[in-house]
PDB file of C-alpha atoms in Angstrom:
ATOM      1  CA  UNK H  13     -13.220 -23.623  43.399  1.00  0.00           C
ATOM      2  CA  UNK H  14     -16.641 -25.128  43.445  1.00  0.00           C
ATOM      3  CA  UNK H  15     -19.356 -23.897  45.697  1.00  0.00           C
ATOM      4  CA  UNK H  16     -21.081 -26.479  47.783  1.00  0.00           C
ATOM      5  CA  UNK H  17     -24.452 -27.497  46.452  1.00  0.00           C
ATOM      6  CA  UNK H  18     -24.065 -25.769  43.035  1.00  0.00           C
ATOM      7  CA  UNK H  19     -24.016 -28.064  40.059  1.00  0.00           C
ATOM      8  CA  UNK H  20     -21.915 -27.107  37.040  1.00  0.00           C
ATOM      9  CA  UNK H  21     -23.101 -27.875  33.544  1.00  0.00           C
ATOM     10  CA  UNK H  22     -21.093 -30.534  31.786  1.00  0.00           C
ATOM     11  CA  UNK H  23     -18.873 -29.151  29.109  1.00  0.00           C
ATOM     12  CA  UNK H  24     -19.375 -30.511  25.621  1.00  0.00           C
ATOM     13  CA  UNK H  25     -16.204 -30.875  23.603  1.00  0.00           C
ATOM     14  CA  UNK H  26     -16.205 -28.850  20.376  1.00  0.00           C
ATOM     15  CA  UNK H  27     -15.841 -31.984  18.232  1.00  0.00           C
ATOM     16  CA  UNK H  28     -19.074 -33.355  19.687  1.00  0.00           C
ATOM     17  CA  UNK H  29     -20.864 -30.220  18.580  1.00  0.00           C
ATOM     18  CA  UNK H  30     -19.271 -30.226  15.124  1.00  0.00           C
ATOM     19  CA  UNK H  31     -19.397 -33.876  14.165  1.00  0.00           C
ATOM     20  CA  UNK H  32     -21.528 -36.657  15.657  1.00  0.00           C
ATOM     21  CA  UNK H  33     -18.975 -39.454  15.074  1.00  0.00           C
ATOM     22  CA  UNK H  34     -16.346 -37.637  17.066  1.00  0.00           C
ATOM     23  CA  UNK H  35     -17.885 -38.364  20.444  1.00  0.00           C
ATOM     24  CA  UNK H  36     -15.719 -41.441  20.945  1.00  0.00           C
ATOM     25  CA  UNK H  37     -12.525 -39.469  20.274  1.00  0.00           C
ATOM     26  CA  UNK H  38     -13.020 -36.749  22.870  1.00  0.00           C
ATOM     27  CA  UNK H  39     -10.652 -38.444  25.226  1.00  0.00           C
ATOM     28  CA  UNK H  40      -8.138 -39.263  22.461  1.00  0.00           C
ATOM     29  CA  UNK H  41      -8.146 -35.819  20.814  1.00  0.00           C
ATOM     30  CA  UNK H  42      -6.478 -34.257  23.811  1.00  0.00           C
ATOM     31  CA  UNK H  43      -4.057 -37.130  24.089  1.00  0.00           C
ATOM     32  CA  UNK H  44      -0.690 -36.322  22.543  1.00  0.00           C
ATOM     33  CA  UNK H  45      -0.135 -39.951  21.589  1.00  0.00           C
ATOM     34  CA  UNK H  46      -3.226 -40.211  19.370  1.00  0.00           C
ATOM     35  CA  UNK H  47      -2.147 -40.222  15.725  1.00  0.00           C
ATOM     36  CA  UNK H  48      -3.477 -37.390  13.516  1.00  0.00           C
ATOM     37  CA  UNK H  49      -4.785 -39.825  10.902  1.00  0.00           C
ATOM     38  CA  UNK H  50      -6.929 -41.546  13.540  1.00  0.00           C
ATOM     39  CA  UNK H  51      -8.382 -38.252  14.727  1.00  0.00           C
ATOM     40  CA  UNK H  52      -8.944 -37.038  11.177  1.00  0.00           C
ATOM     41  CA  UNK H  53     -10.570 -40.281  10.102  1.00  0.00           C
ATOM     42  CA  UNK H  54     -13.099 -40.048  12.915  1.00  0.00           C
ATOM     43  CA  UNK H  55     -13.943 -36.376  12.448  1.00  0.00           C
ATOM     44  CA  UNK H  56     -13.934 -36.166   8.636  1.00  0.00           C
ATOM     45  CA  UNK H  57     -15.986 -38.097   6.096  1.00  0.00           C
ATOM     46  CA  UNK H  58     -14.495 -41.357   4.853  1.00  0.00           C
ATOM     47  CA  UNK H  59     -11.649 -41.027   2.363  1.00  0.00           C
ATOM     48  CA  UNK H  60     -10.933 -37.345   3.052  1.00  0.00           C
ATOM     49  CA  UNK H  61      -7.823 -36.084   4.767  1.00  0.00           C
ATOM     50  CA  UNK H  62      -7.255 -32.604   6.121  1.00  0.00           C
ATOM     51  CA  UNK H  63      -5.880 -30.067   3.666  1.00  0.00           C
ATOM     52  CA  UNK H  64      -2.163 -29.496   3.984  1.00  0.00           C
ATOM     53  CA  UNK H  65      -1.067 -26.070   5.148  1.00  0.00           C
ATOM     54  CA  UNK H  66       0.010 -23.606   2.513  1.00  0.00           C
ATOM     55  CA  UNK H  67       3.699 -23.007   2.248  1.00  0.00           C
ATOM     56  CA  UNK H  68       4.873 -19.554   3.222  1.00  0.00           C
ATOM     57  CA  UNK H  69       5.890 -17.442   0.276  1.00  0.00           C
ATOM     58  CA  UNK H  70       9.582 -16.888   0.061  1.00  0.00           C
ATOM     59  CA  UNK H  71      10.648 -13.309  -0.546  1.00  0.00           C
ATOM     60  CA  UNK H  72      12.233 -12.912  -3.941  1.00  0.00           C
ATOM     61  CA  UNK H  73      14.005  -9.597  -4.477  1.00  0.00           C
ATOM     62  CA  UNK H  74      12.756  -7.643  -7.498  1.00  0.00           C
ATOM     63  CA  UNK H  75      14.788  -7.695 -10.667  1.00  0.00           C
ATOM     64  CA  UNK H  76      16.637  -4.606 -11.863  1.00  0.00           C
ATOM     65  CA  UNK H  77      14.044  -4.136 -14.618  1.00  0.00           C
ATOM     66  CA  UNK H  78      11.221  -4.143 -12.062  1.00  0.00           C
ATOM     67  CA  UNK H  79      13.070  -1.645  -9.879  1.00  0.00           C
ATOM     68  CA  UNK H  80      13.646   0.594 -12.907  1.00  0.00           C
ATOM     69  CA  UNK H  81       9.973   0.431 -13.856  1.00  0.00           C
ATOM     70  CA  UNK H  82       8.920   1.249 -10.292  1.00  0.00           C
ATOM     71  CA  UNK H  83      11.242   4.237  -9.979  1.00  0.00           C
ATOM     72  CA  UNK H  84      10.097   5.598 -13.349  1.00  0.00           C
ATOM     73  CA  UNK H  85       6.430   5.260 -12.395  1.00  0.00           C
ATOM     74  CA  UNK H  86       7.073   7.050  -9.086  1.00  0.00           C
ATOM     75  CA  UNK H  87       8.772   9.940 -10.887  1.00  0.00           C
ATOM     76  CA  UNK H  88       6.011  10.049 -13.540  1.00  0.00           C
ATOM     77  CA  UNK H  89       3.317  10.205 -10.843  1.00  0.00           C
ATOM     78  CA  UNK H  90       5.104  13.013  -9.009  1.00  0.00           C
ATOM     79  CA  UNK H  91       5.479  15.008 -12.237  1.00  0.00           C
ATOM     80  CA  UNK H  92       1.712  14.765 -12.683  1.00  0.00           C
ATOM     81  CA  UNK H  93       1.163  15.710  -9.044  1.00  0.00           C
ATOM     82  CA  UNK H  94       3.262  18.882  -9.293  1.00  0.00           C
ATOM     83  CA  UNK H  95       1.481  19.875 -12.510  1.00  0.00           C
ATOM     84  CA  UNK H  96      -1.885  19.211 -10.888  1.00  0.00           C
ATOM     85  CA  UNK H  97      -1.156  21.404  -7.864  1.00  0.00           C
ATOM     86  CA  UNK H  98       0.115  24.232 -10.077  1.00  0.00           C
ATOM     87  CA  UNK H  99      -2.968  24.068 -12.318  1.00  0.00           C
ATOM     88  CA  UNK H 100      -5.280  23.852  -9.309  1.00  0.00           C
ATOM     89  CA  UNK H 101      -3.652  26.920  -7.746  1.00  0.00           C
ATOM     90  CA  UNK H 102      -4.063  28.970 -10.950  1.00  0.00           C
ATOM     91  CA  UNK H 103      -7.692  27.874 -11.318  1.00  0.00           C
ATOM     92  CA  UNK H 104      -8.506  28.710  -7.687  1.00  0.00           C
ATOM     93  CA  UNK H 105      -6.765  32.090  -7.921  1.00  0.00           C
ATOM     94  CA  UNK H 106      -8.917  32.947 -10.948  1.00  0.00           C
ATOM     95  CA  UNK H 107     -11.995  31.839  -9.002  1.00  0.00           C
ATOM     96  CA  UNK H 108     -11.028  34.128  -6.075  1.00  0.00           C
ATOM     97  CA  UNK H 109     -10.610  37.103  -8.411  1.00  0.00           C
ATOM     98  CA  UNK H 110     -14.035  36.388  -9.888  1.00  0.00           C
ATOM     99  CA  UNK H 111     -15.503  36.176  -6.389  1.00  0.00           C
ATOM    100  CA  UNK H 112     -13.926  39.511  -5.407  1.00  0.00           C
ATOM    101  CA  UNK H 113     -15.343  41.168  -8.519  1.00  0.00           C
ATOM    102  CA  UNK H 114     -18.857  39.925  -7.746  1.00  0.00           C
ATOM    103  CA  UNK H 115     -20.480  42.216  -5.144  1.00  0.00           C
ATOM    104  CA  UNK H 116     -23.085  39.569  -4.304  1.00  0.00           C
ATOM    105  CA  UNK H 117     -20.466  37.175  -2.907  1.00  0.00           C
ATOM    106  CA  UNK H 118     -20.001  37.109   0.827  1.00  0.00           C
ATOM    107  CA  UNK H 119     -16.640  38.196   2.261  1.00  0.00           C
ATOM    108  CA  UNK H 120     -16.512  34.990   4.318  1.00  0.00           C
ATOM    109  CA  UNK H 121     -16.716  32.866   1.145  1.00  0.00           C
ATOM    110  CA  UNK H 122     -13.855  34.813  -0.411  1.00  0.00           C
ATOM    111  CA  UNK H 123     -11.763  34.359   2.722  1.00  0.00           C
ATOM    112  CA  UNK H 124     -12.387  30.587   2.756  1.00  0.00           C
ATOM    113  CA  UNK H 125     -11.515  30.351  -0.933  1.00  0.00           C
ATOM    114  CA  UNK H 126      -8.236  32.167  -0.210  1.00  0.00           C
ATOM    115  CA  UNK H 127      -7.472  29.495   2.412  1.00  0.00           C
ATOM    116  CA  UNK H 128      -8.034  26.808  -0.235  1.00  0.00           C
ATOM    117  CA  UNK H 129      -5.642  28.628  -2.581  1.00  0.00           C
ATOM    118  CA  UNK H 130      -3.004  28.844   0.153  1.00  0.00           C
ATOM    119  CA  UNK H 131      -3.318  25.115   0.888  1.00  0.00           C
ATOM    120  CA  UNK H 132      -2.778  24.314  -2.780  1.00  0.00           C
ATOM    121  CA  UNK H 133       0.137  26.744  -2.930  1.00  0.00           C
ATOM    122  CA  UNK H 134       1.739  25.083   0.127  1.00  0.00           C
ATOM    123  CA  UNK H 135       1.581  21.657  -1.540  1.00  0.00           C
ATOM    124  CA  UNK H 136       3.672  22.716  -4.539  1.00  0.00           C
ATOM    125  CA  UNK H 137       7.044  22.923  -2.702  1.00  0.00           C
ATOM    126  CA  UNK H 138       6.438  19.601  -0.948  1.00  0.00           C
ATOM    127  CA  UNK H 139       5.518  17.831  -4.191  1.00  0.00           C
ATOM    128  CA  UNK H 140       8.508  19.433  -5.925  1.00  0.00           C
ATOM    129  CA  UNK H 141      10.817  18.231  -3.149  1.00  0.00           C
ATOM    130  CA  UNK H 142       9.476  14.689  -3.447  1.00  0.00           C
ATOM    131  CA  UNK H 143       9.878  14.861  -7.228  1.00  0.00           C
ATOM    132  CA  UNK H 144      13.503  15.937  -6.751  1.00  0.00           C
ATOM    133  CA  UNK H 145      14.115  12.994  -4.429  1.00  0.00           C
ATOM    134  CA  UNK H 146      12.541  10.590  -6.923  1.00  0.00           C
ATOM    135  CA  UNK H 147      14.606  12.022  -9.800  1.00  0.00           C
ATOM    136  CA  UNK H 148      17.782  11.696  -7.704  1.00  0.00           C
ATOM    137  CA  UNK H 149      16.943   8.072  -6.852  1.00  0.00           C
ATOM    138  CA  UNK H 150      16.259   7.334 -10.508  1.00  0.00           C
ATOM    139  CA  UNK H 151      19.507   9.023 -11.533  1.00  0.00           C
ATOM    140  CA  UNK H 152      21.571   7.059  -9.023  1.00  0.00           C
ATOM    141  CA  UNK H 153      19.876   3.810 -10.062  1.00  0.00           C
ATOM    142  CA  UNK H 154      20.494   4.411 -13.773  1.00  0.00           C
ATOM    143  CA  UNK H 155      24.059   5.519 -13.066  1.00  0.00           C
ATOM    144  CA  UNK H 156      24.680   2.372 -11.031  1.00  0.00           C
ATOM    145  CA  UNK H 157      23.018  -0.035 -13.496  1.00  0.00           C
ATOM    146  CA  UNK H 158      23.678   1.685 -16.848  1.00  0.00           C
ATOM    147  CA  UNK H 159      25.762  -1.263 -18.086  1.00  0.00           C
ATOM    148  CA  UNK H 160      23.289  -3.943 -17.001  1.00  0.00           C
ATOM    149  CA  UNK H 161      21.664  -5.575 -20.033  1.00  0.00           C
ATOM    150  CA  UNK H 162      18.429  -6.167 -18.104  1.00  0.00           C
ATOM    151  CA  UNK H 163      18.024  -2.444 -17.385  1.00  0.00           C
ATOM    152  CA  UNK H 164      18.949  -1.415 -20.933  1.00  0.00           C
ATOM    153  CA  UNK H 165      16.256  -3.728 -22.329  1.00  0.00           C
ATOM    154  CA  UNK H 166      13.675  -2.594 -19.782  1.00  0.00           C
ATOM    155  CA  UNK H 167      10.568  -1.019 -21.308  1.00  0.00           C
ATOM    156  CA  UNK H 168      10.886   1.969 -18.962  1.00  0.00           C
ATOM    157  CA  UNK H 169      14.555   2.745 -19.710  1.00  0.00           C
ATOM    158  CA  UNK H 170      13.774   5.203 -22.531  1.00  0.00           C
ATOM    159  CA  UNK H 171      11.252   7.017 -20.349  1.00  0.00           C
ATOM    160  CA  UNK H 172      13.778   7.099 -17.495  1.00  0.00           C
ATOM    161  CA  UNK H 173      16.418   8.776 -19.671  1.00  0.00           C
ATOM    162  CA  UNK H 174      13.800  11.241 -20.982  1.00  0.00           C
ATOM    163  CA  UNK H 175      12.761  12.147 -17.440  1.00  0.00           C
ATOM    164  CA  UNK H 176      16.389  12.587 -16.400  1.00  0.00           C
ATOM    165  CA  UNK H 177      17.067  14.864 -19.374  1.00  0.00           C
ATOM    166  CA  UNK H 178      13.953  16.956 -18.728  1.00  0.00           C
ATOM    167  CA  UNK H 179      14.568  17.351 -14.992  1.00  0.00           C
ATOM    168  CA  UNK H 180      18.361  17.528 -15.145  1.00  0.00           C
ATOM    169  CA  UNK H 181      18.344  20.674 -12.994  1.00  0.00           C
ATOM    170  CA  UNK H 182      16.858  18.702 -10.086  1.00  0.00           C
ATOM    171  CA  UNK H 183      19.660  16.139  -9.995  1.00  0.00           C
ATOM    172  CA  UNK H 184      22.043  16.763  -7.104  1.00  0.00           C
ATOM    173  CA  UNK H 185      25.302  14.936  -6.685  1.00  0.00           C
TER     174      UNK H 185
END
């Protein structure tokens, strides 16, 4: 609705603001019958056409070698993670014992350091569980694809068999 006596400012089409030669196409740009080349030729410099849209990437499933490499790297990372949490727990426990032996240390600091040790200790079972899951996935993948030439030639196959031999006790059927 318009109020009586109130003038509204004229709207300027966005092409008029962007390009001076487009003023004559304002009426045509909204018209569905105006060809794109005509609109583009008026709004773009001479000889240039709008860039075509990029094609959407088509999903290509990973090869068996890529899957093998990924599963091995996951297991390798989790092995490092478990070792890190165990080493961190031992180091923090030694630090707590040193803090208890030092009479100058505040009891509050020792208590907070014990909380840090407990947090590290709680992470070990979770990381071990995730390592077991990764080893089981790797085992089932190798068992399923052990005859595939692509997997046998994969650079990570030797490391996969070494990991499976080392953590054989974690494999569940």
